[in-house]
CSV table of C-alpha atoms in Angstrom, one decimal:
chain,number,residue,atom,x,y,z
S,1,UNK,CA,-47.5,19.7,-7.1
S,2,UNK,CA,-48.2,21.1,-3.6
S,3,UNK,CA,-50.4,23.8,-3.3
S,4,UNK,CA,-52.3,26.2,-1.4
S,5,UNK,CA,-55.5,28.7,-2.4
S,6,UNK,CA,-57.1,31.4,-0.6
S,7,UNK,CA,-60.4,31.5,-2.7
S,8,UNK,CA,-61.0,35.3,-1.9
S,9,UNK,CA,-59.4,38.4,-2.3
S,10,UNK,CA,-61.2,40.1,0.0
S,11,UNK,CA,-63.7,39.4,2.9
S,12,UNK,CA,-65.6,41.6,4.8
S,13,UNK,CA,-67.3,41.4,8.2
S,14,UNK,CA,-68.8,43.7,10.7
S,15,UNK,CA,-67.5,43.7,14.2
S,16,UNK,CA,-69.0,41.5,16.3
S,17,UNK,CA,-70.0,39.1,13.9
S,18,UNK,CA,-67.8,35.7,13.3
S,19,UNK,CA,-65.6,35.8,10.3
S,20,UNK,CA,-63.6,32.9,8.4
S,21,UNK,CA,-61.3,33.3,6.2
S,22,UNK,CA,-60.7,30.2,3.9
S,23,UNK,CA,-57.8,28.0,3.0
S,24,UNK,CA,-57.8,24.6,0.8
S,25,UNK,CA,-54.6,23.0,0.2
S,26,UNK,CA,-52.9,20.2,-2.0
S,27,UNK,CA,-50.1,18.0,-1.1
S,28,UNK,CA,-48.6,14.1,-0.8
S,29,UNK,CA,-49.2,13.0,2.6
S,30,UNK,CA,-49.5,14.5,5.8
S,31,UNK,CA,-49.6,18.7,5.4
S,32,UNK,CA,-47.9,21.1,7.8
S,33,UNK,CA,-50.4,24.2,7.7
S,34,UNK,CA,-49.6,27.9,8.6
S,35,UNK,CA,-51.7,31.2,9.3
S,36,UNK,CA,-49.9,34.8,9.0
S,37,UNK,CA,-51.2,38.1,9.6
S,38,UNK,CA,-49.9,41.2,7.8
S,39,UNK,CA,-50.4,44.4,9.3
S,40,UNK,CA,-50.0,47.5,6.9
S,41,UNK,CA,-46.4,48.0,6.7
S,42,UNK,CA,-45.1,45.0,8.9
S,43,UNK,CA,-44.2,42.1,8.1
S,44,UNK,CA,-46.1,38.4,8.7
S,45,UNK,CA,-46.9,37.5,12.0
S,46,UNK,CA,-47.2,33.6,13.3
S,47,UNK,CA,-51.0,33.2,14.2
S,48,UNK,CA,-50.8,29.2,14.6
S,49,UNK,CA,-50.3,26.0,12.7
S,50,UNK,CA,-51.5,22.4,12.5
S,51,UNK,CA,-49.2,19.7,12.6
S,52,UNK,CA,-50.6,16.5,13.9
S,53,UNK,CA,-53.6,15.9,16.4
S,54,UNK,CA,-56.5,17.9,17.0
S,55,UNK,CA,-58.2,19.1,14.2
S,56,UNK,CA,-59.3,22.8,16.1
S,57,UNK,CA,-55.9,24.7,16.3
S,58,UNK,CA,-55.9,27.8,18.6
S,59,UNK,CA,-53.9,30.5,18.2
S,60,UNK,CA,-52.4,34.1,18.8
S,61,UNK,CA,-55.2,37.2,19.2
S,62,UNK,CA,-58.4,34.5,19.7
S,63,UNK,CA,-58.0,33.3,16.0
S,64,UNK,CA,-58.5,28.8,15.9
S,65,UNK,CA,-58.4,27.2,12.8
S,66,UNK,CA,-59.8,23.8,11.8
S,67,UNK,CA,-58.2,21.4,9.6
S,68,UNK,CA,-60.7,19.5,7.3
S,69,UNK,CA,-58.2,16.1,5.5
S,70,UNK,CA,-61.4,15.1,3.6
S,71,UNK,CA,-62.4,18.4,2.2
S,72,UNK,CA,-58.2,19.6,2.7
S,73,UNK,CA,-59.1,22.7,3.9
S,74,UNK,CA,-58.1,24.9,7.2
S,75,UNK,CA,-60.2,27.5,7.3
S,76,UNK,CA,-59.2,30.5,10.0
S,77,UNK,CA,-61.9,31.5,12.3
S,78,UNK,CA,-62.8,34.0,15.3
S,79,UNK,CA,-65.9,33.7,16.6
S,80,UNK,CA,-66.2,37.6,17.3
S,81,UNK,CA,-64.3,39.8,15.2
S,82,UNK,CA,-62.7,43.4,16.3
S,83,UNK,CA,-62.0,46.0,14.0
S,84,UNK,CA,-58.4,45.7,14.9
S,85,UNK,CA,-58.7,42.4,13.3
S,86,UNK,CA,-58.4,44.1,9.9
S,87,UNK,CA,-55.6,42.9,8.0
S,88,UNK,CA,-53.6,40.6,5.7
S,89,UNK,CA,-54.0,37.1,5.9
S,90,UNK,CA,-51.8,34.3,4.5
S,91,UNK,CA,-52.2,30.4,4.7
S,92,UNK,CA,-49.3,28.3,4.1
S,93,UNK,CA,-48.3,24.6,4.1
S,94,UNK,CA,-45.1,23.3,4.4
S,95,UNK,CA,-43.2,22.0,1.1
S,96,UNK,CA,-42.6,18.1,2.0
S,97,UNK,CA,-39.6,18.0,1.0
S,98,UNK,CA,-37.6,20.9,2.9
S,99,UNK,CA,-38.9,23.4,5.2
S,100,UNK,CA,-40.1,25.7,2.3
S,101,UNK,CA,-42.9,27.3,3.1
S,102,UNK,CA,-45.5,27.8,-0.2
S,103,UNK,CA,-47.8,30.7,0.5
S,104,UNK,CA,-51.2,31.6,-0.9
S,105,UNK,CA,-52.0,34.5,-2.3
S,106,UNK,CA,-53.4,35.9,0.5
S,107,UNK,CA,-57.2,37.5,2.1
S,108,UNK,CA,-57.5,41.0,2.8
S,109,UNK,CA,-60.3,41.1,5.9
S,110,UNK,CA,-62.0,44.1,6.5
S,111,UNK,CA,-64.0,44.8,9.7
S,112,UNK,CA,-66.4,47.1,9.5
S,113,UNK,CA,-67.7,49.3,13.3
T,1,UNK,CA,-38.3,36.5,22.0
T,2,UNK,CA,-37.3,36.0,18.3
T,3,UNK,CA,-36.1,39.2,16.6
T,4,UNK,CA,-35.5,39.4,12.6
T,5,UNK,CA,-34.1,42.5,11.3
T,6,UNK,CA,-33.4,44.4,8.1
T,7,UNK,CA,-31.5,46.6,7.2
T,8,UNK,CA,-33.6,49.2,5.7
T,9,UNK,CA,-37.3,49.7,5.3
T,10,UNK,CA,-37.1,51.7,2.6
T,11,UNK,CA,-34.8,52.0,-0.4
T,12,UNK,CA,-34.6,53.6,-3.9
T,13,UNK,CA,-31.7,52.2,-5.9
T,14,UNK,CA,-31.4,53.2,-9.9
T,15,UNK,CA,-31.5,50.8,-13.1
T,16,UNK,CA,-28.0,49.3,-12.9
T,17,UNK,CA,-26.6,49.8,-9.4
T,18,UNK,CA,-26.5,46.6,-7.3
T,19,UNK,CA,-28.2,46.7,-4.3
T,20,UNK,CA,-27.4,44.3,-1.0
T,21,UNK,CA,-30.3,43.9,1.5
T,22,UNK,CA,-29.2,42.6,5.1
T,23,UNK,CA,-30.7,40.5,7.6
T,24,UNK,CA,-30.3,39.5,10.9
T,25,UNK,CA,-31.6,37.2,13.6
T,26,UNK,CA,-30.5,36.8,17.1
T,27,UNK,CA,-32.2,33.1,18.0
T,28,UNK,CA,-29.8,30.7,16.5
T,29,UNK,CA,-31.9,29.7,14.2
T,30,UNK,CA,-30.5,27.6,11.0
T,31,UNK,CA,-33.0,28.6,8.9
T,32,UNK,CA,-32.8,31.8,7.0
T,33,UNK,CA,-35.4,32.6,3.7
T,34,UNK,CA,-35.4,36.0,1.1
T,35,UNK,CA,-39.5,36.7,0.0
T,36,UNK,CA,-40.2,39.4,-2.0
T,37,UNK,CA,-44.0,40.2,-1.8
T,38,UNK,CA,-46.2,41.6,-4.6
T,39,UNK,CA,-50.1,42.5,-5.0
T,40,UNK,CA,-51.9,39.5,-5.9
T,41,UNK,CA,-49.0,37.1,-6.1
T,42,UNK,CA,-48.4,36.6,-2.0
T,43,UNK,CA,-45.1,35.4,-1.3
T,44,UNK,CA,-42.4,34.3,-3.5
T,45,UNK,CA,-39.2,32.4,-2.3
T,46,UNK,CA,-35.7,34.0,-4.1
T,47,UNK,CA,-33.3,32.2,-1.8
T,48,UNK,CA,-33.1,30.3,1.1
T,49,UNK,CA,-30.5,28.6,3.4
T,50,UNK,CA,-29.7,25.2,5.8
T,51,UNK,CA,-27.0,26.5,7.2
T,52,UNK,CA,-23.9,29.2,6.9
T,53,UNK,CA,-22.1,29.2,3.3
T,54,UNK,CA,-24.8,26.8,2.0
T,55,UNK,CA,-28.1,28.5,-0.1
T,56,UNK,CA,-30.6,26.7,-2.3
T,57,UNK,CA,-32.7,28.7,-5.0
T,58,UNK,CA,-35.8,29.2,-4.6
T,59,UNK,CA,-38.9,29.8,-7.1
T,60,UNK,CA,-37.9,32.9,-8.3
T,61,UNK,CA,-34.2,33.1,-7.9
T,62,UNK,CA,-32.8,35.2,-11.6
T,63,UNK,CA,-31.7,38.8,-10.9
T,64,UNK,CA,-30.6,37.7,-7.4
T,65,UNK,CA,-27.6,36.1,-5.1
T,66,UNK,CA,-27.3,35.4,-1.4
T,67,UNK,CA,-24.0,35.2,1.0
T,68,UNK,CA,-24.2,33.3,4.0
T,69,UNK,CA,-20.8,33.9,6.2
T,70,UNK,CA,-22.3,33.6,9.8
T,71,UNK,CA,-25.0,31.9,10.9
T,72,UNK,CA,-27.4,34.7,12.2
T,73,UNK,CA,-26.6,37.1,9.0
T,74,UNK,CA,-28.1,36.1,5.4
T,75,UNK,CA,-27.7,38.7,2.5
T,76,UNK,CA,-30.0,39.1,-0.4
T,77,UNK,CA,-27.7,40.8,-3.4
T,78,UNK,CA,-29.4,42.4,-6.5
T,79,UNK,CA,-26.6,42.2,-9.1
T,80,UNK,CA,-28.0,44.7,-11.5
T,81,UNK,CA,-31.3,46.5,-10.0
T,82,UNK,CA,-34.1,46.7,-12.6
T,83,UNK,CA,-37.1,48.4,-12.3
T,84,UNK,CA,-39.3,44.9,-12.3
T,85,UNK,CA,-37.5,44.4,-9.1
T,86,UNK,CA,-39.4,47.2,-7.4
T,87,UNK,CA,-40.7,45.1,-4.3
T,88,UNK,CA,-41.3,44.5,-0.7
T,89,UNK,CA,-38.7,42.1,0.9
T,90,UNK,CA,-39.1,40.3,3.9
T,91,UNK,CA,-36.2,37.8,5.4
T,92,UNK,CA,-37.7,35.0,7.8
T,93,UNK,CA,-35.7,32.5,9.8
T,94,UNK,CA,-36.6,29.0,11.7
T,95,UNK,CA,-35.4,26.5,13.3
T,96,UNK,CA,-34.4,23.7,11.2
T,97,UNK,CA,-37.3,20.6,10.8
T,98,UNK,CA,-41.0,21.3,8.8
T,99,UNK,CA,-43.0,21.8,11.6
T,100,UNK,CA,-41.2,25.0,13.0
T,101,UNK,CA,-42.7,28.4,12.2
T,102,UNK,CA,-40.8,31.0,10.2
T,103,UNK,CA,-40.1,34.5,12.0
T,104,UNK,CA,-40.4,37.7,10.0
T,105,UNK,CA,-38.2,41.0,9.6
T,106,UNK,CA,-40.1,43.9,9.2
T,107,UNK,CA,-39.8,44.3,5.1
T,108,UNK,CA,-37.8,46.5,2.9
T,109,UNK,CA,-39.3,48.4,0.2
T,110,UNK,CA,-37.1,48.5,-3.0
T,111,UNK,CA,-38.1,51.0,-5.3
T,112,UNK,CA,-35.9,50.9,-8.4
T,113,UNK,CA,-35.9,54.2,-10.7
């Protein structure tokens, strides 16, 4: 069965420092993988996906991603993070079968001043 | 840009009553999807839909309906609200093929009394 798992609940980080937020994934063949952001009281916002290619995705707000097939991960990543950055995040990967989208549970990331 | 509506952010129904929850997008797109998002669990798919009059369940489709009559407009129907429907809802559309992101409405909260 295709899967996805965000292994923590919660991360947190202190401004300035680099954060990730990890992402490991299970499905036949080639994935299609997703990163959202939820602010409070919004709904998700498109950060970037990985479909073919490069292997270092960049996206929206100066988040990248890198997509691992041997250890099927794509872990998000921002090399300095803002408080601003604080947030909801959800990884994703495309059901192979239909353009379902199966979600993970999702990482709360905290930024601390 | 893509907008995604709904039609409420916020609604209380009572045990019983059947509640409809609109959504609307103004890209085209033939992709429409119905979410509801609890702590802990992410997202969940009810419903989603190829194309107008036609709706596939999702993973969690009992307690719910869709209509589809025009392309842009895609209505999530609770028949007979219960309180373990309490939820946030959040309607996304795409264009049709895997590797297309889904655009997010805003979110209704559904508290049922």
């Amino acid at each position: 069965a295709q899967s996805v798992a965000q292994p923590e609940d919660q991360v947190n980080v202190a401004e300035g420092n680099p954060l990730t937020v990890k992402c490991t994934y299970s499905v036949s063949g080639n994935p299609y993988l997703f990163w959202y952001v939820q602010y409070p009281n919004r709904g998700l916002q498109f950060l970037l996906k990985y479909i073919t290619g490069d292997n270092l995705v960049k996206g929206s707000y100066g988040f990248e991603a890198e997509f691992n097939k041997s250890q099927t991960s794509f872990h998000l990543k921002k090399p300095s993070a803002l408080v601003s950055d604080s947030a909801l995040y959800f990884c994703a990967v495309r059901d192979m079968n239909t353009d379902k989208l199966i979600f993970g549970t999702g990482t709360r990331l905290q930024v601390f001043p | 840009d893509v907008k995604v509506t709904q039609s409420s952010r916020y609604l209380v129904k009572r045990t019983g009553e059947k509640v409809f929850l609109e959504c609307v997008q103004d890209m085209d797109h033939e992709n429409m999807f119905w979410y509801r998002q609890d702590p802990g669990l992410g997202l969940r798919l009810i419903y989603f839909s190829y194309d107008v009059k036609m709706k596939e369940k999702g993973d969690i489709p009992e307690g719910y309906s869709v209509s589809r009559e025009k392309k842009e407009r895609f209505s999530l129907i609770l028949e007979s609200a219960s309180t373990n429907q309490t939820s946030m809802y959040l309607c996304a559309s795409s264009l049709y093929g895997g590797s297309n992101e889904q655009f997010f409405g805003p979110g209704t909260r559904l508290t049922v009394l």
